[in-house]
Coordinates of C-alpha atoms in Angstrom, one line a residue:
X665 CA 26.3 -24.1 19.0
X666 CA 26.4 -25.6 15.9
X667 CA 24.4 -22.7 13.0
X668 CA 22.4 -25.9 11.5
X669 CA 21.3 -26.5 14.8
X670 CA 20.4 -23.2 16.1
X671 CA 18.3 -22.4 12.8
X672 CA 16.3 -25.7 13.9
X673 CA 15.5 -24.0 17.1
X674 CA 14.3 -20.9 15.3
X675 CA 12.4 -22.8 13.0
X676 CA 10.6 -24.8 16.0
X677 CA 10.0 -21.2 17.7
X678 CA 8.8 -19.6 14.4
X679 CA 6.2 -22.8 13.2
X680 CA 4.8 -22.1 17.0
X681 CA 4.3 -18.0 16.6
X682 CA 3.2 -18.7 13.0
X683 CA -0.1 -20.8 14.3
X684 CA -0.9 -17.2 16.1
X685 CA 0.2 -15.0 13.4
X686 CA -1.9 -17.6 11.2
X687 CA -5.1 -16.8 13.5
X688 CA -5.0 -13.0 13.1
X689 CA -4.1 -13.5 9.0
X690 CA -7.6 -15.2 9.0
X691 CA -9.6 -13.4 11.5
X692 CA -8.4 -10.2 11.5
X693 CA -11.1 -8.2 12.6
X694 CA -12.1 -10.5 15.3
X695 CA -8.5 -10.7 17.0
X696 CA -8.5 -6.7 17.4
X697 CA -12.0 -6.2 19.1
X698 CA -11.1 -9.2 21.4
X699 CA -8.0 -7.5 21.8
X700 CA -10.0 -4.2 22.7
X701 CA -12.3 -6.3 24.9
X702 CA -9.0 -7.2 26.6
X703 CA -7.6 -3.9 27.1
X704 CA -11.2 -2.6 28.8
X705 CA -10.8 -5.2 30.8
X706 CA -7.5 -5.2 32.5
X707 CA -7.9 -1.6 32.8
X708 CA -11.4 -1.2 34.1
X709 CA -10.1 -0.7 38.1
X710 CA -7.7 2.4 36.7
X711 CA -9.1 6.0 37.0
X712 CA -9.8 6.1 33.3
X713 CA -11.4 3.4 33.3
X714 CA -13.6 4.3 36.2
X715 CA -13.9 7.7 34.4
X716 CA -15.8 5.9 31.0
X717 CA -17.0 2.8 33.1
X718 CA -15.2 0.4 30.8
X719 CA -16.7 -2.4 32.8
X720 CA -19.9 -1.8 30.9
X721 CA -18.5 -1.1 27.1
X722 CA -19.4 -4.1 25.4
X723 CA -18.5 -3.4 21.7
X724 CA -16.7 -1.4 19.3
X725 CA -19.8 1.8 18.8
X726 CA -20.0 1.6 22.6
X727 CA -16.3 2.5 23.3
X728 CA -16.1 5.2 20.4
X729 CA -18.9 6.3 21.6
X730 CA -17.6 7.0 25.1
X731 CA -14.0 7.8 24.9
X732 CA -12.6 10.9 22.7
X733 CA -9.7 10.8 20.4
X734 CA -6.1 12.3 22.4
X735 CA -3.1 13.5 21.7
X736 CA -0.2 14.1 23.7
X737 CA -1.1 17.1 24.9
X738 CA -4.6 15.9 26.1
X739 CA -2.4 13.1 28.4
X740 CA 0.4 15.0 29.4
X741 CA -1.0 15.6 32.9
X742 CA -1.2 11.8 33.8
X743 CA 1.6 11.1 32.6
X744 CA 3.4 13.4 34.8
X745 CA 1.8 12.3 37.6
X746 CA 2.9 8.5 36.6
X747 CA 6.4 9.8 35.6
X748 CA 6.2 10.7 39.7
X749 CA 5.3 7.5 40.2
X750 CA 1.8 7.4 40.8
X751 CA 0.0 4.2 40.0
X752 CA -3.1 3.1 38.2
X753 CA -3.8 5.7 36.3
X754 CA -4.5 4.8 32.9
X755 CA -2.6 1.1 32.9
X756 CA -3.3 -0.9 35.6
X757 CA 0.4 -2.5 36.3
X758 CA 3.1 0.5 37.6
X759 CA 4.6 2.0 34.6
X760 CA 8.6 2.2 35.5
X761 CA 9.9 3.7 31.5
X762 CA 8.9 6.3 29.8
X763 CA 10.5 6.6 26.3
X764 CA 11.6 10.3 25.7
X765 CA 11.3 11.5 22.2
X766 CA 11.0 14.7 20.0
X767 CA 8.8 17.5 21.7
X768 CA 5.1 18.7 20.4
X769 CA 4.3 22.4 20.1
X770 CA 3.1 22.4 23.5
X771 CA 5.8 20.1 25.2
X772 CA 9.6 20.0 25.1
X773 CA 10.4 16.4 24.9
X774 CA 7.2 13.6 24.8
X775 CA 7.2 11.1 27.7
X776 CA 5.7 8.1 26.2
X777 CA 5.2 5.2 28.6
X778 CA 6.2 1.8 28.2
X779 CA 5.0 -0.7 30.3
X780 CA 5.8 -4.5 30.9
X781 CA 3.2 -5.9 28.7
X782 CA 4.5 -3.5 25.7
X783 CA 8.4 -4.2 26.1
X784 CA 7.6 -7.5 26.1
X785 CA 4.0 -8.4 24.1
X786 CA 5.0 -5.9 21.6
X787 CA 8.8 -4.3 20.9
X788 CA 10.7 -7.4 22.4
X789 CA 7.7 -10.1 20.5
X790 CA 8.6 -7.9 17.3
X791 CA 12.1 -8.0 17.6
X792 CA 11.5 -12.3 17.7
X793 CA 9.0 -11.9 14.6
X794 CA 10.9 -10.4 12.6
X795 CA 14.2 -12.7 12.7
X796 CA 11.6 -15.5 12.1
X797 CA 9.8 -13.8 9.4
X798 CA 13.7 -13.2 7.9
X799 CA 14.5 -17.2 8.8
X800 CA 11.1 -18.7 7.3
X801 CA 12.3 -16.7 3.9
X802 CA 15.5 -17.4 4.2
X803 CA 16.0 -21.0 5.3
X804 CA 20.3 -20.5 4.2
X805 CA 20.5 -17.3 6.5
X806 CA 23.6 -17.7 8.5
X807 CA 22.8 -15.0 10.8
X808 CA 23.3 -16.9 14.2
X809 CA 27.5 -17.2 13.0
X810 CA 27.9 -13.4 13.7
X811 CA 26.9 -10.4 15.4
X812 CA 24.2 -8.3 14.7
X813 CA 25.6 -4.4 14.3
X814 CA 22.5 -2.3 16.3
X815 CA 22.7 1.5 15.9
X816 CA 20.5 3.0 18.8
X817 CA 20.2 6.8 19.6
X818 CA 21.0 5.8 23.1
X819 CA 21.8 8.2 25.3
X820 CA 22.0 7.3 29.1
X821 CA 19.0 6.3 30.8
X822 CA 17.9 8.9 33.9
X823 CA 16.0 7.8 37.1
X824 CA 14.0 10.0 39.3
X825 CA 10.9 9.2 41.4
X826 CA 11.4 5.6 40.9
X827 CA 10.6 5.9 37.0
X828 CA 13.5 6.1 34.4
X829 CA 13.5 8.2 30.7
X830 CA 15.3 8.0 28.0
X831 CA 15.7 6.8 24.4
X832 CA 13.3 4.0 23.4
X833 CA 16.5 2.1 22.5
X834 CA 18.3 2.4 26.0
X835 CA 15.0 1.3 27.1
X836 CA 14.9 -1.9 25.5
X837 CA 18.8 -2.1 25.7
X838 CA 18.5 -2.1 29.5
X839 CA 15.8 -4.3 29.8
X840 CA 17.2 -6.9 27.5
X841 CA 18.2 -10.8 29.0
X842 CA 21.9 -10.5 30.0
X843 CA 22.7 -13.0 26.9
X844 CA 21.7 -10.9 24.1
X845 CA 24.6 -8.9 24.1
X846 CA 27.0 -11.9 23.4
X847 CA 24.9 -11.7 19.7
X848 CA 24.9 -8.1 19.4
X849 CA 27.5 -5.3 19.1
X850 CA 28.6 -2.6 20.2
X851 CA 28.6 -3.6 23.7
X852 CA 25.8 -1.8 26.4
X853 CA 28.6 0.7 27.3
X854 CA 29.4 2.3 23.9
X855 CA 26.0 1.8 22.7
X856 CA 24.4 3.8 25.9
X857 CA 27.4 6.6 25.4
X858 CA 25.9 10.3 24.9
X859 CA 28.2 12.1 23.0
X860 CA 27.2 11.6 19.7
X861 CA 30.1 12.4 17.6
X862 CA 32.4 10.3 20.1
X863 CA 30.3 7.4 20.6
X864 CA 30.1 7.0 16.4
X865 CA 33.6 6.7 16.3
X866 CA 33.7 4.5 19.5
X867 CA 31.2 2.3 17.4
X868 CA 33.5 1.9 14.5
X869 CA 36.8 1.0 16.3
X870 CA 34.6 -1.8 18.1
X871 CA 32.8 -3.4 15.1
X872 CA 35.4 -3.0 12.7
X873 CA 37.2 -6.5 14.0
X874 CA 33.6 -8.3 14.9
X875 CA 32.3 -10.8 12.9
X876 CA 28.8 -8.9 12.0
X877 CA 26.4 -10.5 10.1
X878 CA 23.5 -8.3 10.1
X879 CA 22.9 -4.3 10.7
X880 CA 19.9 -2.8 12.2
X881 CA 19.2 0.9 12.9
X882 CA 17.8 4.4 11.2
X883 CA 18.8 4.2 7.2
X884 CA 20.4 8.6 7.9
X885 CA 22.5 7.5 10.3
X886 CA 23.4 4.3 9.7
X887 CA 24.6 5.4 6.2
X888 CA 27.0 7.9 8.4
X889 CA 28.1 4.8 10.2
X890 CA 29.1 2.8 7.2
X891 CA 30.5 5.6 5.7
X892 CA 32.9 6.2 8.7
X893 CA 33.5 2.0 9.0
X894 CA 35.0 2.6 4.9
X895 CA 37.0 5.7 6.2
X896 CA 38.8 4.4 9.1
X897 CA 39.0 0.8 7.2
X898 CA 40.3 2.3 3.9
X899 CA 38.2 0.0 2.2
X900 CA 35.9 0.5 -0.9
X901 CA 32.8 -1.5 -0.1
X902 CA 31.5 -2.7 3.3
X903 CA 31.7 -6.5 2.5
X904 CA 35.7 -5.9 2.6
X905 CA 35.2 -4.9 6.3
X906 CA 32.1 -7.7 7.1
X907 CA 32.0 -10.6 4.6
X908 CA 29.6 -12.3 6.2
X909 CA 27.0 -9.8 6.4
X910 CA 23.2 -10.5 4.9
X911 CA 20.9 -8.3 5.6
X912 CA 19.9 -4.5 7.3
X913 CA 16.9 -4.2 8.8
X914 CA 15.7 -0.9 8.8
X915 CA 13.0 1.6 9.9
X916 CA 12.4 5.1 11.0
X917 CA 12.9 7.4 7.9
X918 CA 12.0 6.8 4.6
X919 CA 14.6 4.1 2.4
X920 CA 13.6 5.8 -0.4
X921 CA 16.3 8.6 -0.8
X922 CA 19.4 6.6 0.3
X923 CA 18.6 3.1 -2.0
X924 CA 21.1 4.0 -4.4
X925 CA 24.0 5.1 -1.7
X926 CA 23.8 1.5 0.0
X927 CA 24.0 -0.2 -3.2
X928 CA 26.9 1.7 -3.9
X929 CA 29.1 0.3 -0.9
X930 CA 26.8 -2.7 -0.4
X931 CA 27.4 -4.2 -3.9
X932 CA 26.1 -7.2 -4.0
X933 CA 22.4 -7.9 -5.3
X934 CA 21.8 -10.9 -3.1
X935 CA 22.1 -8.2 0.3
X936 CA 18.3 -7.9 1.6
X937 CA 17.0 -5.0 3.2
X938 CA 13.8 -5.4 5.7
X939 CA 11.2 -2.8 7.2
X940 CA 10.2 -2.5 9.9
X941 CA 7.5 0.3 11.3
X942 CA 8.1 1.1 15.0
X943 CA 8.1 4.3 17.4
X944 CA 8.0 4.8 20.9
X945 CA 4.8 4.4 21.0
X946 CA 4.5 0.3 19.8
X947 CA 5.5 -1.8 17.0
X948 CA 3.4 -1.8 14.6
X949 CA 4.2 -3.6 10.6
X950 CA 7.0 -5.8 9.8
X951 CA 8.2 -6.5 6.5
X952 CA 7.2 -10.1 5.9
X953 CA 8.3 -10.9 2.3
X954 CA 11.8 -10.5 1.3
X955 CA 12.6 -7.5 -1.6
X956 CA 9.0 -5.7 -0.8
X957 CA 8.1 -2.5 0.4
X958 CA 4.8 -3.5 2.0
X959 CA 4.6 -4.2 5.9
X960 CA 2.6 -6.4 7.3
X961 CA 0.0 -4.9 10.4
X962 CA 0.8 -7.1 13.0
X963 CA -2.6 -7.6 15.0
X964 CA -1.8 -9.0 18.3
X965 CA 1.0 -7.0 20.1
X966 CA -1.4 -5.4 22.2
X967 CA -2.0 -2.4 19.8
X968 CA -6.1 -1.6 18.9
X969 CA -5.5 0.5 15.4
X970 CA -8.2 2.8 14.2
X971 CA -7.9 5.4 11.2
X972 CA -8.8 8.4 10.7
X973 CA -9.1 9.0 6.3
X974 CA -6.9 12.5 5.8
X975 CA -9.4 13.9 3.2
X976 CA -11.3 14.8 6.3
X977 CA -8.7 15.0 8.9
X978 CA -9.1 18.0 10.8
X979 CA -12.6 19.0 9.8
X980 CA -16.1 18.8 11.2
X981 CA -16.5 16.1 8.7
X982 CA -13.3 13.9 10.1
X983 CA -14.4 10.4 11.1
X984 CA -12.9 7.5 12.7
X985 CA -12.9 3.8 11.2
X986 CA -11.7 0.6 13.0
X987 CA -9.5 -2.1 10.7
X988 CA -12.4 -3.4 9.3
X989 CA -13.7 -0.7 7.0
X990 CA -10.3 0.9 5.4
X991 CA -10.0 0.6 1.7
X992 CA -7.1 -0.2 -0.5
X993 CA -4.7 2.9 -1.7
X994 CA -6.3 5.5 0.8
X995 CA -4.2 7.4 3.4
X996 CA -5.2 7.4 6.8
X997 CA -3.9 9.0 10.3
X998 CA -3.1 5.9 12.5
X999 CA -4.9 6.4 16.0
X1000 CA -4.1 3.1 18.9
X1001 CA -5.1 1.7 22.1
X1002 CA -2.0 0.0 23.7
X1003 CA -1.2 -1.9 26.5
X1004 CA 0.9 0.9 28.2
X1005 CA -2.1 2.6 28.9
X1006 CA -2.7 4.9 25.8
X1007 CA -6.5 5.3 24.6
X1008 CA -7.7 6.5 21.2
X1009 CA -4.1 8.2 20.6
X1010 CA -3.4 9.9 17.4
X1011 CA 0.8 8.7 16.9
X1012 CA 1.2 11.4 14.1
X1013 CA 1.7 8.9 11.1
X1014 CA -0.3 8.6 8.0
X1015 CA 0.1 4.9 6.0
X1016 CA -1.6 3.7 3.1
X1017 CA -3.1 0.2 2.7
X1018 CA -1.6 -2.0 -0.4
X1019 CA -3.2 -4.8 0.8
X1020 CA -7.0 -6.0 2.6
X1021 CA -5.6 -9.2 2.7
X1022 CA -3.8 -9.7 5.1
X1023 CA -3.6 -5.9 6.1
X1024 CA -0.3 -5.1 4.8
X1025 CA 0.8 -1.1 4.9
X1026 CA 3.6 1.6 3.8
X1027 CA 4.4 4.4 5.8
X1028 CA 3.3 7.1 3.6
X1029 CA 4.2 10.3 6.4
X1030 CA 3.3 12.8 9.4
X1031 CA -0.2 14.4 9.8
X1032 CA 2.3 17.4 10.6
X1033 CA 4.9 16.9 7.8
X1034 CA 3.2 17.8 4.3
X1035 CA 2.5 20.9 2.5
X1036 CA -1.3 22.0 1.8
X1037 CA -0.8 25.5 2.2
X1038 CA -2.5 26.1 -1.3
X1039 CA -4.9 22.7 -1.7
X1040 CA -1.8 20.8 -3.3
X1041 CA -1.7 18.0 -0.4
X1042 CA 1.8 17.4 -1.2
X1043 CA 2.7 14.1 1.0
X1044 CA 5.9 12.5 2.0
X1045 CA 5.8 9.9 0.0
X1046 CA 4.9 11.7 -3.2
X1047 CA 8.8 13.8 -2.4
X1048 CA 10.5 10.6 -1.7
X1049 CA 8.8 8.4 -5.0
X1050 CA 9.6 11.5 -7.0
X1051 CA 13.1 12.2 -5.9
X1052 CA 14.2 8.8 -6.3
X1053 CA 12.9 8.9 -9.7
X1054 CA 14.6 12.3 -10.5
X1055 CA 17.8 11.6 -8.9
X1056 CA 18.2 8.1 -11.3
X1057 CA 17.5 10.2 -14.4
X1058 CA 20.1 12.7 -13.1
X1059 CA 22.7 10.3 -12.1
X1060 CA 22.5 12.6 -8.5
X1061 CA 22.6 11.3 -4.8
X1062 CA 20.7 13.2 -2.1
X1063 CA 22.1 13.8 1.5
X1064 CA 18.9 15.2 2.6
X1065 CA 16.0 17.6 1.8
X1066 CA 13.2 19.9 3.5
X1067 CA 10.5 22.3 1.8
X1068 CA 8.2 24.4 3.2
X1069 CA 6.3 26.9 1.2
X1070 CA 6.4 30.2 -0.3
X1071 CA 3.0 32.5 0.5
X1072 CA 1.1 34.6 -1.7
X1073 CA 2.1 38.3 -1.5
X1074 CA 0.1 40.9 -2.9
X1075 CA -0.4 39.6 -6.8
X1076 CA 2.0 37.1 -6.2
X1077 CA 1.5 33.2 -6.2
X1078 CA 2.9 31.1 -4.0
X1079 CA 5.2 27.9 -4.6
X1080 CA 7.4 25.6 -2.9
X1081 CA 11.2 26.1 -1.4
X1082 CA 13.5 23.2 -1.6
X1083 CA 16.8 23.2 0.4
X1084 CA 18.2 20.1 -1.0
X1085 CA 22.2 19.1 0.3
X1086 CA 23.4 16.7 -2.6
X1087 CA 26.2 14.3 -2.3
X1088 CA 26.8 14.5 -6.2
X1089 CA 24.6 17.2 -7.4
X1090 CA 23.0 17.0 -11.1
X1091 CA 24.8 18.4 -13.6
X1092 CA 22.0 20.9 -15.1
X1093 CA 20.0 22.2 -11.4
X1094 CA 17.2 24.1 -14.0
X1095 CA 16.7 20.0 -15.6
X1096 CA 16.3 18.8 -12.0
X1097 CA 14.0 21.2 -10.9
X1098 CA 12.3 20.8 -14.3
X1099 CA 12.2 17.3 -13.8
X1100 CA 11.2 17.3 -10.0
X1101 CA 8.1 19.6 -10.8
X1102 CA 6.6 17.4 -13.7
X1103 CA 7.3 14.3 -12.0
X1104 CA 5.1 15.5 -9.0
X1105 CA 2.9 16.3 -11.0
X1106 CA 2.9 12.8 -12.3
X1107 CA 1.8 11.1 -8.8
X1108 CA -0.3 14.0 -7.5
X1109 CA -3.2 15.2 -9.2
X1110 CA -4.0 18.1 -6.9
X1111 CA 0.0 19.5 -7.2
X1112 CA -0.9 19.0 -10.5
X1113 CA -4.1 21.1 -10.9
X1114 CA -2.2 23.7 -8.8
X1115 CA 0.5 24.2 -10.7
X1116 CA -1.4 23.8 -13.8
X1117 CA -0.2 26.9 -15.8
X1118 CA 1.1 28.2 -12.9
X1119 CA -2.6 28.8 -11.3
X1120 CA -1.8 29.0 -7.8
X1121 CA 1.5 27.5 -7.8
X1122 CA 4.8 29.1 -9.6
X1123 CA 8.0 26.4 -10.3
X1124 CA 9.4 25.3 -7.2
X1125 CA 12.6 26.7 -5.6
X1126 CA 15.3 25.0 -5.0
X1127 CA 18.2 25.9 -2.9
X1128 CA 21.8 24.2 -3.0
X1129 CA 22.5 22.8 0.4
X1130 CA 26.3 23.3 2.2
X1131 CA 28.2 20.2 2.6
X1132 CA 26.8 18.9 6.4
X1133 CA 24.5 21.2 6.6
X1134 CA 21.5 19.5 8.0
X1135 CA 24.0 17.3 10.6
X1136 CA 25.0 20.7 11.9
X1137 CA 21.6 21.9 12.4
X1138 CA 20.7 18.8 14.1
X1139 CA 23.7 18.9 15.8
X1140 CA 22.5 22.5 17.2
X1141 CA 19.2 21.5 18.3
X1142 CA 20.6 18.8 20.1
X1143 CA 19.3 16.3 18.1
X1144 CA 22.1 13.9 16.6
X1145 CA 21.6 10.1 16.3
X1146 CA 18.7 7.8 16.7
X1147 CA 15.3 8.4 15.7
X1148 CA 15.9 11.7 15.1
X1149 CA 15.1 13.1 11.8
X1150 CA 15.2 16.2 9.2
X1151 CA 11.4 17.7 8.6
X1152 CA 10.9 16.8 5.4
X1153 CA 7.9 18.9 4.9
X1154 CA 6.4 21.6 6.8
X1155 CA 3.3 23.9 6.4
X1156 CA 5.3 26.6 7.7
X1157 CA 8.9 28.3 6.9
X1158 CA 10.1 27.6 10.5
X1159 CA 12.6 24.5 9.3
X1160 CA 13.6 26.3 6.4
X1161 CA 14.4 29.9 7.6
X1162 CA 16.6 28.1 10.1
X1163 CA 18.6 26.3 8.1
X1164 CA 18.9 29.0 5.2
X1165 CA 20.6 31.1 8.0
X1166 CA 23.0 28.4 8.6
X1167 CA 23.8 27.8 4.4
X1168 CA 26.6 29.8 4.4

């Protein structure tokens, strides 16, 4: 089919879905309580929704009012019993996937269930959103003449009791019409393959001669991808290997500390790189504007957000706020209602708004993953913003990083421990550290008061890294590939003793 032809059918498809992305732009806090109003609805026959009689919530107070916030652990039970294939429980269609990702402190592995509505209202509309999002900017976009290069963690998919886990990605790999693999590569089979290390390779010798236009998949381990397609090629940039390709679409980790590594063997400044915000849990933000970092919320994938702000997360004082009342430049726990069934659910991210209107986000970290063992409230973002920054003033490039604290002992104060695994390291480490310290001090005023002559806080730590180091690690957990991810920060030393017993 001719290109000029197939980007008129996009276009036709996109001017449709942008009259309902249009309505939510406008009336956003109107298409999320009918969206609520909705979910009550379909599920009002289920046990939970017999449970809080959701036949007779009527508004937002009502159903706050009446329903408590969860985590995993608080549905755990129900989801076992619908993982043995019990029906109507909390969704009122059978749930047939659950997508298995990293464990909680309670729980090995989550089970996070995906039902038809989601793969299809939500992960499978975002997937069409986002190439028309990428089409309406980008009306020259010759995507549709190649292949589209997806990196999954895919491992095999496992049935028992009717139901089936596995990776979010085999999920929606399996479920996907028969004709999408003829546009993407690797095939089903090599994509689905277990064996990490193996199935990389497998990857490479299958793309290498394909036509591939765009790549999508987790910045860590794509960059390991790219870097193994230059190996095996012998070639010095990846446009040597795929001419043709225009853009990487992206999500997962943070872009933040690899930037300067794709530029290097992406040289070209006209390459675009796009967002996305998913987990197994939904889809939530899409990058709608090409060279930004803010995503836009999308409102009508069958996802009810609230917030939770984190100055008061975790305390008697903690409240909950729907869409409505968030303010600009805040950071706020993410808590959803989805059409698989999960109510009032805190996900575990934290994301700031940059924008009211339309409600556009960034990803700023984990309610787990930051450090406020002294009052600092050291985020995510505030390591990635100043590490970027550090690393360009250093000429250094950063494999990967995780810190965790060091306690008070006796009359000793505390401070932070960086285990840091460079790919070029800085020439003077004292300069870096110097540098890292006063630069976080420069984006966070309570690090800063901390570590105001050393009150509380002494100089951070920071420990030279092995060569693979953190791929081993992961390697020995098991945990190679896909949306699996380093801990950047931690509260505890548990990351950081384990991996300073493998540094050697």
């Amino acid at each position: 089919m001719p290109i000029p032809l197939v980007n008129s059918i996009a276009s036709w498809f996109l001017k449709k879905r942008f009259h309902q992305i249009d309505l939510f732009l406008k009336y956003p806090n109107e298409v999320q309580n009918e969206l609520l109003q909705d979910l009550l609805t379909s599920a009002k026959d289920t046990e939970i929704g017999k449970k809080y009689d959701f036949s007779s919530i009527t508004d937002y107070k009502i159903f706050t009012e009446r329903l408590p916030i969860s985590t995993y652990e608080e549905n755990q039970a129900d989801i076992e019993r619908a993982r043995k294939g019990e029906n109507n429980i909390f969704w009122p269609t059978p749930i047939r996937w659950f997508a298995k990702s990293s464990g909680t402190t309670n729980a090995k592995s989550k089970f996070i269930p995906v039902s038809a509505e989601s793969l299809e209202d939500c992960h499978y509309a975002a997937s069409k959103d986002l190439l028309c999002m990428y089409l309406n900017n980008n009306e020259n976009a010759q995507l549709f003449t190649g292949k589209s290069l997806r990196l999954g963690g895919s491992k095999e998919l496992y049935r028992e009791n009717g139901t089936v886990f596995g990776d979010l990605s085999a999920i929606l790999i399996d479920n996907m019409p028969f004709w999408a693999e003829f546009s993407s590569t690797p095939s089903n089979k090599v994509s689905l393959m277990s064996d990490w290390e193996y199935k990389m390779q497998a990857i490479v010798n299958e793309t290498i001669n394909e036509n591939v236009t765009s790549l999508a998949g987790v910045p860590s381990w794509m960059l390991v991808l790219l870097n193994n397609v230059l190996e095996t090629t012998k070639k010095t940039n990846i446009f040597e290997v795929w001419p043709n390709l225009e853009v990487y679409f992206h999500g997962g980790v943070s872009f933040l500390p690899y930037v300067d590594q794709y530029k290097t063997i992406l040289p070209n400044k006209d390459f675009r790189y796009y967002e996305i915000y998913n987990a197994s849990e939904g889809f939530f933000a899409i990058q709608d504007q090409n060279n930004s970092s803010e995503l836009l919320l999308m409102l009508d994938y069958g996802i009810f957000y609230e917030f939770i702000p984190m100055d008061t997360y975790g305390t008697p004082e903690q409240k909950i706020i729907p869409l409505g009342e968030v303010e600009k430049h805040k950071n706020y726990a993410v808590v959803i209602t989805t059409n698989a069934g999960l109510w009032r659910y805190k996900i575990g991210d934290t994301v700031r708004f940059t924008s009211l209107s339309p409600y556009r986000i960034k990803v700023s970290g984990r309610t787990k993953h930051h450090i406020n063992v002294f009052g600092e409230e050291l985020i995510i973002e505030n390591t990635e913003d100043a590490l970027k920054k550090v690393c360009k003033k250093t000429n250094a490039q950063i494999v990967d990083y995780t810190v965790a604290p060091i306690f008070m002992e006796g009359k000793e104060k505390g401070a932070h421990e960086w285990l840091i695994e460079f790919k070029t390291p800085p020439q003077d480490m004292d300069h870096f550290n110097d540098l890292l310290d006063t630069t976080l001090k420069s984006l966070n005023s309570d690090y800063e008061a901390k570590r105001y002559n050393n009150i509380t806080l002494n100089n951070p730590k920071i420990n030279l890294a092995r060569p693979q180091l953190f791929y081993d690690w992961l390697k020995q957990e098991n945990k190679l590939g896909g949306q699996h991810k380093v801990p950047r920060l931690s509260n505890t030393r548990q990351y950081l003793d384990a991996l300073l017993e493998l540094n050697v």
